[in-house]
Short mmCIF file of C-alpha atoms in Angstrom, two decimals:
data_model
loop_
_atom_site.label_atom_id
_atom_site.label_comp_id
_atom_site.label_asym_id
_atom_site.label_seq_id
_atom_site.Cartn_x
_atom_site.Cartn_y
_atom_site.Cartn_z
CA MET D 1 -26.66 7.46 59.43
CA SER D 2 -25.13 4.26 58.07
CA ASN D 3 -24.66 4.32 54.01
CA ASN D 4 -28.49 0.94 53.91
CA GLU D 5 -30.08 3.77 56.34
CA SER D 6 -29.92 6.41 53.57
CA ASN D 7 -30.36 3.64 51.51
CA THR D 8 -34.14 2.82 52.25
CA LYS D 9 -34.54 6.56 53.48
CA ARG D 10 -34.13 7.45 49.67
CA GLY D 11 -36.18 4.40 48.31
CA SER D 12 -34.69 2.47 45.20
CA PHE D 13 -35.95 0.69 41.69
CA SER D 14 -36.97 -2.38 42.19
CA GLY D 15 -34.69 -4.17 39.74
CA GLN D 16 -33.24 -3.69 35.62
CA LEU D 17 -36.91 -3.01 33.94
CA GLY D 18 -38.84 -0.34 36.83
CA PHE D 19 -34.34 1.20 36.12
CA ILE D 20 -35.51 0.84 32.66
CA MET D 21 -38.90 2.11 32.70
CA ALA D 22 -38.83 5.75 34.91
CA ALA D 23 -35.55 6.44 32.94
CA ALA D 24 -37.72 5.92 29.38
CA GLY D 25 -40.60 7.94 30.57
CA SER D 26 -38.55 10.61 31.65
CA ALA D 27 -37.03 10.45 27.95
CA VAL D 28 -39.78 10.82 25.97
CA GLY D 29 -40.45 13.99 27.06
CA LEU D 30 -42.63 16.54 24.73
CA GLY D 31 -38.77 17.33 23.26
CA ASN D 32 -39.84 13.94 21.26
CA ILE D 33 -43.62 14.58 20.18
CA TRP D 34 -43.36 17.84 18.99
CA ARG D 35 -38.98 19.53 18.91
CA PHE D 36 -37.96 15.79 16.87
CA PRO D 37 -40.51 15.60 14.14
CA TYR D 38 -40.28 19.81 14.07
CA LEU D 39 -36.59 19.07 13.05
CA ALA D 40 -36.52 16.16 10.61
CA ALA D 41 -39.11 18.28 8.95
CA LYS D 42 -36.35 21.67 8.86
CA ASP D 43 -33.35 19.24 8.60
CA GLY D 44 -34.03 17.25 5.10
CA GLY D 45 -36.15 14.90 6.57
CA GLY D 46 -33.44 11.37 6.01
CA ILE D 47 -30.13 13.78 6.86
CA PHE D 48 -31.12 14.64 10.45
CA ILE D 49 -32.47 11.12 11.32
CA LEU D 50 -29.67 10.14 10.70
CA VAL D 51 -27.29 12.68 11.99
CA TYR D 52 -29.11 11.72 15.21
CA LEU D 53 -28.95 8.33 15.18
CA ILE D 54 -24.83 8.13 14.78
CA LEU D 55 -25.14 10.95 17.96
CA THR D 56 -27.02 8.99 20.10
CA VAL D 57 -24.52 6.24 20.25
CA THR D 58 -22.21 7.98 20.99
CA PHE D 59 -23.00 11.89 21.66
CA GLY D 60 -25.93 10.16 23.64
CA PHE D 61 -24.17 7.58 24.88
CA THR D 62 -21.87 8.42 26.84
CA LEU D 63 -23.65 11.43 28.90
CA LEU D 64 -26.09 8.76 29.87
CA THR D 65 -23.50 6.05 31.14
CA THR D 66 -21.86 8.54 32.10
CA GLU D 67 -24.22 9.89 34.71
CA ILE D 68 -26.27 6.51 34.48
CA ALA D 69 -22.60 5.71 36.68
CA ILE D 70 -22.52 8.73 38.48
CA GLY D 71 -26.08 8.29 40.15
CA ARG D 72 -25.68 5.23 41.34
CA LYS D 73 -21.84 4.96 42.34
CA THR D 74 -22.26 7.78 45.27
CA LYS D 75 -25.87 6.59 45.76
CA GLN D 76 -26.82 10.36 45.52
CA SER D 77 -28.85 13.52 44.29
CA PRO D 78 -28.33 15.63 41.51
CA LEU D 79 -26.31 18.49 43.57
CA THR D 80 -24.50 16.31 46.38
CA ALA D 81 -23.22 13.37 43.56
CA TYR D 82 -20.40 15.65 41.48
CA LYS D 83 -18.85 16.24 45.16
CA GLY D 84 -18.92 12.82 45.92
CA ILE D 85 -16.86 11.99 42.82
CA HIS D 86 -14.36 15.44 43.55
CA LYS D 87 -14.44 17.40 46.88
CA LYS D 88 -13.03 20.35 44.29
CA TRP D 89 -15.61 20.03 41.40
CA GLY D 90 -19.10 19.61 43.64
CA GLY D 91 -19.76 23.09 41.78
CA ILE D 92 -21.47 21.14 39.88
CA GLY D 93 -23.60 19.88 41.59
CA ILE D 94 -25.87 22.65 41.50
CA LEU D 95 -26.04 23.88 37.77
CA ALA D 96 -27.39 20.56 37.76
CA CYS D 97 -29.63 20.86 39.49
CA LEU D 98 -30.76 24.64 38.82
CA VAL D 99 -31.71 23.02 35.53
CA PRO D 100 -34.79 20.99 36.53
CA THR D 101 -35.89 24.15 39.09
CA ILE D 102 -35.96 26.51 36.10
CA ILE D 103 -37.65 23.86 33.46
CA LEU D 104 -40.03 22.37 36.10
CA PRO D 105 -42.36 25.15 36.15
CA TYR D 106 -42.53 26.07 32.18
CA TYR D 107 -42.93 22.20 31.42
CA CYS D 108 -45.88 22.06 33.77
CA SER D 109 -47.19 25.34 32.24
CA ILE D 110 -47.22 23.53 28.60
CA GLY D 111 -48.47 20.43 30.76
CA GLY D 112 -51.54 22.63 31.65
CA TRP D 113 -51.95 23.38 27.59
CA VAL D 114 -51.78 19.94 26.64
CA LEU D 115 -54.71 18.44 29.73
CA LYS D 116 -57.30 21.85 27.95
CA TYR D 117 -56.76 20.20 24.22
CA LEU D 118 -57.42 16.71 25.66
CA SER D 119 -60.68 18.22 27.29
CA LEU D 120 -61.31 19.76 23.93
CA PHE D 121 -60.87 16.32 21.88
CA VAL D 122 -63.07 14.93 25.41
CA THR D 123 -65.88 16.99 24.96
CA GLY D 124 -66.50 17.36 21.95
CA GLY D 125 -65.15 21.22 21.44
CA TYR D 126 -62.12 20.69 19.56
CA HIS D 127 -63.56 22.49 16.59
CA GLU D 128 -62.56 25.33 18.30
CA ALA D 129 -58.36 24.76 18.54
CA VAL D 130 -59.07 24.95 14.84
CA SER D 131 -59.90 29.03 14.67
CA GLU D 132 -56.39 30.50 13.57
CA ASN D 133 -55.90 32.78 16.92
CA TYR D 134 -57.67 29.94 19.85
CA PHE D 135 -54.02 29.50 20.87
CA SER D 136 -53.34 32.41 21.42
CA GLY D 137 -56.33 33.58 23.02
CA TYR D 138 -55.53 30.70 25.06
CA ILE D 139 -52.48 31.26 26.60
CA SER D 140 -53.15 35.01 26.68
CA GLU D 141 -55.80 34.53 29.02
CA GLN D 142 -55.58 34.94 32.99
CA PHE D 143 -57.34 32.87 34.96
CA GLN D 144 -57.84 29.44 32.63
CA PRO D 145 -54.26 28.60 31.40
CA ILE D 146 -53.52 28.81 35.89
CA VAL D 147 -55.85 26.32 36.12
CA TRP D 148 -54.70 23.77 34.34
CA MET D 149 -51.28 24.47 34.65
CA LEU D 150 -52.85 23.65 38.61
CA VAL D 151 -54.55 20.12 37.63
CA TYR D 152 -51.24 19.05 35.58
CA PHE D 153 -48.79 19.36 38.76
CA ALA D 154 -51.05 18.67 40.77
CA ILE D 155 -51.10 14.72 39.37
CA THR D 156 -46.86 15.27 39.00
CA ALA D 157 -46.44 16.23 42.44
CA PHE D 158 -48.80 12.75 42.84
CA ILE D 159 -46.14 10.44 41.16
CA VAL D 160 -43.14 12.08 42.80
CA PHE D 161 -44.79 12.04 46.58
CA CYS D 162 -45.82 8.59 46.57
CA GLY D 163 -41.62 7.64 45.74
CA VAL D 164 -39.89 5.51 43.66
CA GLU D 165 -41.33 2.03 44.30
CA LYS D 166 -44.54 2.52 44.72
CA GLY D 167 -45.39 6.29 42.64
CA ILE D 168 -42.62 6.47 39.76
CA GLU D 169 -41.72 2.92 38.65
CA LYS D 170 -45.44 1.89 39.26
CA TYR D 171 -47.05 4.34 37.05
CA SER D 172 -43.92 4.40 34.27
CA LYS D 173 -44.23 0.68 34.53
CA ILE D 174 -48.57 1.17 33.45
CA LEU D 175 -48.19 4.85 31.26
CA MET D 176 -44.83 4.06 28.97
CA PRO D 177 -46.79 0.29 27.34
CA ILE D 178 -49.59 2.27 27.15
CA LEU D 179 -47.55 5.06 25.36
CA VAL D 180 -45.75 3.01 22.55
CA VAL D 181 -48.79 0.99 21.48
CA MET D 182 -51.22 3.55 21.15
CA ILE D 183 -48.45 5.42 19.54
CA ILE D 184 -47.69 2.57 17.08
CA GLY D 185 -51.60 3.12 15.89
CA ILE D 186 -51.20 6.21 15.10
CA SER D 187 -48.83 6.10 13.23
CA ILE D 188 -49.65 3.37 11.12
CA TYR D 189 -52.65 5.05 11.11
CA SER D 190 -51.25 8.10 9.15
CA LEU D 191 -49.52 6.08 6.26
CA THR D 192 -53.03 5.46 5.24
CA ILE D 193 -54.49 9.15 5.16
CA SER D 194 -54.18 11.44 1.75
CA HIS D 195 -56.34 14.28 0.75
CA THR D 196 -56.95 16.91 -2.32
CA ASP D 197 -56.41 20.66 -0.95
CA GLU D 198 -58.12 23.59 -2.99
CA ASN D 199 -56.11 24.06 -5.77
CA GLY D 200 -56.68 20.19 -6.24
CA ILE D 201 -52.61 18.60 -4.37
CA THR D 202 -53.67 15.42 -3.50
CA ARG D 203 -51.03 13.97 -0.90
CA SER D 204 -50.57 11.80 0.80
CA GLY D 205 -49.34 9.41 4.93
CA LEU D 206 -46.30 7.89 2.59
CA ASP D 207 -45.62 10.61 0.84
CA GLY D 208 -44.59 12.82 4.02
CA LEU D 209 -42.67 9.56 5.37
CA LYS D 210 -40.63 9.97 1.95
CA VAL D 211 -40.93 13.71 3.30
CA TYR D 212 -40.06 12.17 6.87
CA LEU D 213 -37.42 9.61 5.77
CA ILE D 214 -35.46 10.67 2.20
CA PRO D 215 -32.13 12.41 2.56
CA ASP D 216 -32.78 15.06 1.41
CA PHE D 217 -29.29 16.23 -0.16
CA ASN D 218 -30.55 19.67 -2.09
CA GLY D 219 -28.61 22.66 -1.13
CA MET D 220 -26.75 21.02 1.87
CA THR D 221 -23.03 22.47 2.67
CA LEU D 222 -20.64 22.24 5.29
CA LYS D 223 -22.27 25.43 6.96
CA LYS D 224 -25.48 23.58 6.59
CA LEU D 225 -24.59 20.44 8.11
CA LEU D 226 -22.75 22.12 11.04
CA VAL D 227 -26.42 23.52 11.94
CA VAL D 228 -28.44 20.11 11.31
CA ILE D 229 -25.70 17.86 13.86
CA MET D 230 -26.00 21.29 16.54
CA ASP D 231 -29.97 20.55 15.92
CA ALA D 232 -29.79 17.15 16.79
CA MET D 233 -27.32 17.56 19.51
CA GLY D 234 -29.68 20.10 21.44
CA GLN D 235 -32.45 18.14 20.70
CA LEU D 236 -30.10 15.14 22.66
CA PHE D 237 -30.38 17.06 25.34
CA PHE D 238 -34.02 16.50 25.50
CA SER D 239 -34.21 13.06 24.32
CA ILE D 240 -32.39 11.22 26.40
CA SER D 241 -32.90 14.14 29.79
CA VAL D 242 -29.30 13.91 30.53
CA ALA D 243 -26.97 18.21 31.97
CA MET D 244 -30.15 18.62 34.74
CA GLY D 245 -29.55 15.72 36.86
CA ILE D 246 -33.12 13.15 36.37
CA MET D 247 -29.91 10.70 34.93
CA ILE D 248 -27.86 11.27 38.05
CA ALA D 249 -30.82 11.23 39.98
CA TYR D 250 -32.54 8.02 38.40
CA GLY D 251 -29.65 6.20 38.73
CA SER D 252 -28.89 5.89 42.99
CA TYR D 253 -32.04 4.43 42.60
CA VAL D 254 -30.32 1.52 40.57
CA LYS D 255 -29.35 -1.68 42.78
CA LYS D 256 -25.50 -1.86 42.33
CA GLU D 257 -26.35 -5.50 40.90
CA THR D 258 -28.18 -3.92 37.99
CA ASN D 259 -26.52 -4.20 34.40
CA LEU D 260 -25.90 -0.80 33.74
CA MET D 261 -24.72 -1.02 30.48
CA GLN D 262 -27.13 -3.72 28.97
CA SER D 263 -29.71 -0.98 30.78
CA VAL D 264 -28.16 2.32 28.14
CA ASN D 265 -28.26 0.01 25.22
CA ARG D 266 -32.52 -0.67 27.15
CA ILE D 267 -33.20 3.16 27.22
CA GLU D 268 -31.00 4.63 24.35
CA LEU D 269 -33.05 2.16 22.64
CA PHE D 270 -36.40 2.90 23.24
CA ASP D 271 -35.95 6.44 23.40
CA THR D 272 -35.41 6.36 19.82
CA VAL D 273 -37.82 3.87 19.11
CA ILE D 274 -39.72 6.42 19.78
CA ALA D 275 -38.86 9.05 18.70
CA LEU D 276 -38.88 8.50 15.52
CA LEU D 277 -42.41 6.70 15.67
CA ALA D 278 -43.97 10.52 17.27
CA GLY D 279 -41.83 11.74 13.71
CA MET D 280 -43.48 9.29 11.86
CA MET D 281 -46.78 9.59 13.73
CA ILE D 282 -47.31 13.63 13.01
CA ILE D 283 -45.70 14.23 9.75
CA PRO D 284 -47.13 12.26 7.04
CA ALA D 285 -50.70 13.83 9.27
CA VAL D 286 -49.45 17.57 9.36
CA PHE D 287 -47.63 17.04 4.84
CA THR D 288 -50.51 15.30 4.27
CA PHE D 289 -53.90 18.51 4.95
CA SER D 290 -50.86 21.62 5.37
CA GLY D 291 -47.81 20.59 3.37
CA ARG D 292 -44.93 21.76 4.55
CA GLU D 293 -46.48 25.29 5.57
CA GLY D 294 -47.59 23.41 8.27
CA MET D 295 -44.50 21.66 10.06
CA ALA D 296 -43.89 24.99 12.16
CA GLY D 297 -41.71 23.66 15.16
CA GLY D 298 -42.52 23.69 18.97
CA PRO D 299 -46.06 24.94 20.09
CA GLY D 300 -47.62 26.01 16.44
CA LEU D 301 -46.66 22.39 15.65
CA VAL D 302 -49.18 20.69 17.95
CA PHE D 303 -51.48 23.77 18.83
CA ILE D 304 -52.31 24.92 15.77
CA SER D 305 -51.60 22.46 13.26
CA LEU D 306 -52.73 19.27 14.04
CA PRO D 307 -55.49 20.71 15.69
CA LYS D 308 -56.69 21.87 11.69
CA VAL D 309 -55.48 18.29 10.72
CA PHE D 310 -57.90 16.30 13.55
CA ASP D 311 -60.56 18.34 12.05
CA ALA D 312 -60.13 17.74 8.48
CA MET D 313 -59.83 14.35 9.35
CA GLY D 314 -63.41 14.26 9.74
CA ALA D 315 -65.49 12.37 12.18
CA ALA D 316 -62.43 9.94 12.67
CA GLY D 317 -60.71 13.27 13.73
CA ARG D 318 -61.95 13.61 17.90
CA PHE D 319 -60.20 9.74 17.56
CA ILE D 320 -57.22 9.91 16.44
CA GLY D 321 -57.01 13.41 18.07
CA LEU D 322 -58.12 12.24 21.12
CA ALA D 323 -55.24 9.08 21.34
CA PHE D 324 -52.94 11.48 20.26
CA PHE D 325 -53.20 14.27 23.69
CA ILE D 326 -53.18 11.44 26.01
CA ILE D 327 -50.13 10.34 24.63
CA LEU D 328 -48.80 13.64 24.96
CA SER D 329 -50.07 14.26 28.33
CA PHE D 330 -48.85 10.14 29.50
CA ALA D 331 -45.68 11.86 27.66
CA ALA D 332 -45.29 14.64 29.59
CA ILE D 333 -45.49 13.34 33.16
CA THR D 334 -43.81 11.18 32.70
CA SER D 335 -41.02 13.34 32.14
CA SER D 336 -42.74 15.69 34.16
CA VAL D 337 -42.23 13.13 37.53
CA SER D 338 -38.42 12.51 36.00
CA ILE D 339 -37.53 16.92 36.76
CA MET D 340 -39.02 16.88 39.64
CA GLU D 341 -38.04 13.91 40.87
CA ALA D 342 -34.03 15.76 40.68
CA ILE D 343 -35.29 18.59 42.95
CA VAL D 344 -36.89 16.47 45.36
CA SER D 345 -34.28 14.03 45.77
CA SER D 346 -31.97 16.69 45.34
CA ILE D 347 -33.20 18.52 48.72
CA MET D 348 -33.58 14.94 50.15
CA ASP D 349 -29.75 14.27 50.06
CA LYS D 350 -28.55 17.96 50.93
CA PHE D 351 -30.86 18.90 53.65
CA GLY D 352 -31.97 15.39 55.30
CA PHE D 353 -35.57 16.40 55.17
CA SER D 354 -38.35 14.34 54.42
CA ARG D 355 -39.53 12.92 50.90
CA ARG D 356 -43.46 14.66 51.90
CA LYS D 357 -41.33 17.95 53.20
CA SER D 358 -39.45 18.35 50.58
CA SER D 359 -41.99 17.27 47.97
CA LEU D 360 -43.94 20.42 49.66
CA ILE D 361 -41.29 22.56 49.50
CA VAL D 362 -40.77 21.86 45.70
CA ALA D 363 -44.38 22.24 45.37
CA ALA D 364 -44.94 25.74 47.00
CA TYR D 365 -42.16 27.07 44.21
CA ALA D 366 -43.38 25.72 40.89
CA VAL D 367 -46.80 26.65 41.24
CA ALA D 368 -45.66 29.82 42.54
CA ALA D 369 -43.19 30.67 39.65
CA ALA D 370 -45.25 28.46 36.87
CA VAL D 371 -48.00 30.96 37.87
CA ILE D 372 -45.67 34.09 36.96
CA VAL D 373 -45.06 31.87 33.50
CA CYS D 374 -48.73 31.54 32.83
CA LEU D 375 -49.07 35.51 32.97
CA GLY D 376 -45.93 35.72 30.75
CA TYR D 377 -48.59 36.08 28.39
CA ASN D 378 -50.87 38.83 29.74
CA LEU D 379 -49.77 40.89 33.30
CA LEU D 380 -46.50 40.18 33.14
CA TYR D 381 -46.42 40.38 28.85
CA PHE D 382 -42.42 40.87 27.12
CA ASP D 383 -41.63 40.79 23.97
CA ILE D 384 -37.27 41.25 24.47
CA THR D 385 -34.74 39.09 21.61
CA LEU D 386 -32.48 36.52 22.59
CA PRO D 387 -28.22 36.30 22.02
CA ASN D 388 -29.55 33.54 19.84
CA GLY D 389 -31.74 35.54 18.28
CA THR D 390 -34.98 34.41 18.51
CA GLN D 391 -37.89 36.28 20.14
CA ALA D 392 -38.79 35.24 23.58
CA GLN D 393 -41.05 35.79 26.81
CA ILE D 394 -40.71 34.24 30.48
CA LEU D 395 -41.10 31.10 29.36
CA ASP D 396 -39.42 31.65 26.62
CA VAL D 397 -36.47 32.42 29.15
CA PHE D 398 -37.01 30.28 31.50
CA ASP D 399 -36.49 27.67 28.61
CA TYR D 400 -33.50 29.41 26.49
CA ILE D 401 -31.67 29.78 30.00
CA SER D 402 -31.75 26.15 30.92
CA ASN D 403 -31.65 24.68 27.64
CA TYR D 404 -29.54 26.66 25.26
CA ILE D 405 -27.35 27.37 28.63
CA MET D 406 -27.28 25.50 31.89
CA MET D 407 -27.13 22.31 29.71
CA PRO D 408 -25.09 22.04 27.52
CA LEU D 409 -22.55 23.64 30.48
CA VAL D 410 -23.60 21.19 32.52
CA ALA D 411 -22.56 18.67 29.97
CA PHE D 412 -19.45 20.02 29.01
CA LEU D 413 -18.32 20.66 32.79
CA THR D 414 -19.06 17.43 33.13
CA SER D 415 -16.78 15.90 30.40
CA ILE D 416 -14.20 17.31 31.71
CA LEU D 417 -14.31 16.28 35.60
CA ILE D 418 -15.41 12.50 34.05
CA GLY D 419 -12.57 12.99 31.08
CA TRP D 420 -9.55 14.96 32.63
CA VAL D 421 -9.92 15.48 36.76
CA VAL D 422 -11.03 11.80 37.24
CA LYS D 423 -10.03 10.09 34.50
CA PRO D 424 -12.73 7.66 32.42
CA GLN D 425 -11.48 4.90 34.81
CA VAL D 426 -14.00 5.50 36.93
CA ILE D 427 -16.99 5.37 35.37
CA ILE D 428 -15.24 2.00 33.70
CA ASP D 429 -15.07 0.99 37.11
CA GLU D 430 -18.47 1.25 38.28
CA VAL D 431 -20.24 -0.14 35.11
CA THR D 432 -17.74 -2.87 35.21
CA GLN D 433 -18.61 -4.05 39.07
CA GLY D 434 -20.11 -7.49 39.75
CA GLY D 435 -18.04 -8.35 36.18
CA HIS D 436 -20.39 -6.99 33.71
CA LYS D 437 -18.97 -5.69 29.67
CA PHE D 438 -18.07 -2.37 28.82
CA GLY D 439 -19.49 -2.60 25.28
CA ARG D 440 -17.70 1.00 23.54
CA LYS D 441 -15.42 1.41 26.23
CA THR D 442 -13.25 2.07 23.77
CA LEU D 443 -15.40 4.87 22.29
CA PHE D 444 -16.60 5.76 25.63
CA ILE D 445 -12.62 7.11 26.49
CA ILE D 446 -12.32 9.20 23.56
CA MET D 447 -15.81 10.81 23.31
CA ILE D 448 -15.86 11.86 26.81
CA LYS D 449 -12.62 13.16 26.18
CA PHE D 450 -11.71 14.93 23.64
CA VAL D 451 -15.35 14.77 20.91
CA VAL D 452 -17.95 16.05 23.66
CA PRO D 453 -16.32 19.03 24.76
CA ILE D 454 -15.39 19.91 21.91
CA MET D 455 -19.09 19.84 20.12
CA LEU D 456 -20.02 21.22 23.54
CA LEU D 457 -17.83 23.76 23.73
CA LEU D 458 -19.12 24.52 19.84
CA LEU D 459 -22.88 24.70 21.36
CA LEU D 460 -22.78 27.12 23.85
CA LEU D 461 -20.66 30.19 21.85
CA GLN D 462 -24.14 28.91 19.72
CA SER D 463 -26.31 29.43 21.73
CA VAL D 464 -24.81 32.92 22.80
CA GLY D 465 -24.76 34.31 19.77
CA ILE D 466 -20.94 33.78 18.53
CA LEU D 467 -20.90 31.58 16.61
CA LYS D 468 -23.50 31.89 13.73
CA LEU D 469 -24.23 28.74 11.66
CA ASN D 470 -28.08 30.73 10.02
#
């Protein structure tokens, strides 16, 4: 099969805008909406944001550029692309493909939770979600979480099944502008609210904005700063969808005439603005009604703290809550589509299967594994302590293996391959193809050879419990 025939079979983005919307849609997911605001609140507000911004234009830029360039250069999915860069380093592709394979089932389980809460606001039953044990009670049920997971996965699979241009690109162009407008609207509204609690203390959205944006150096030590850096670096994996094969897969659909550096800059900007707005949307509102103690991490923030905030808003709460969970649904779906696409494209490239057959194989696996994840809170429940000290059930174990071990490992090995084995010029040549300029080229070389490997090694040591910062 000729390269042109292969590319036709695989599909491609129609142009730069389609690629940017799809890549930004992948980047703007649950990690941006719930993890970024929580980490910002935990790590001193403005300090975390400052560190995150610096890392975005250095660390994040380096990994994002590398993966997109690898994808476009090889015109292959993550499973086979690394072998196209260096025959002896193809094993990284297996690891890179395993990451989305592990993530997809539990991501769809969480996506099902989002749709369930969206249904509560659609039907007016959202007052139920305010009770202290509603969330834990819901995920402990045997059948309802599975049903909502199946609904969520059906939407994801449909978009992937439609292909690159008619599926991923088409729906990203529709969903992303709507998502941005709604996030901006709720962010503005969050700054206008105020609330007086039972102790007579009045807090406003602007007070919450200060907590979010103004750096809190109180008690800041070198060790605590290192924690902030590690947290921000871990968040970047979620935020820009690197080290999970997605950007390699999407890069492989990018046409050769596309200006890669311009695309990378716009994806960086889009993702960072959305992450900052997500924090502005959530933190002022939660602080206003719940104080600092309401800013629990992960599911606790979205499924426990925020429903209470919406309920306390009175009549407006239903509409704000509805808009929020629509945003969360859009963000989740655009990300799970990219996660599934990374696996589907890998199967297509490795085995020569059609998109339909590859999608059906992935769907069968994902549904079976997602059912197991859902049952992890009832029939298959267990509680273990992970090496990083957190308590875990099945979903948490999946998350730990993929996000805390495999993603830093894939990124570390990629930086060694590009920085020291095939050398940075391979990426530079791909980026500058067609006479396009490579902004931050010197920074890229320094980061990929020295800074990125060292930082990722530290992150890995922290994840496995060898480096203890807390």
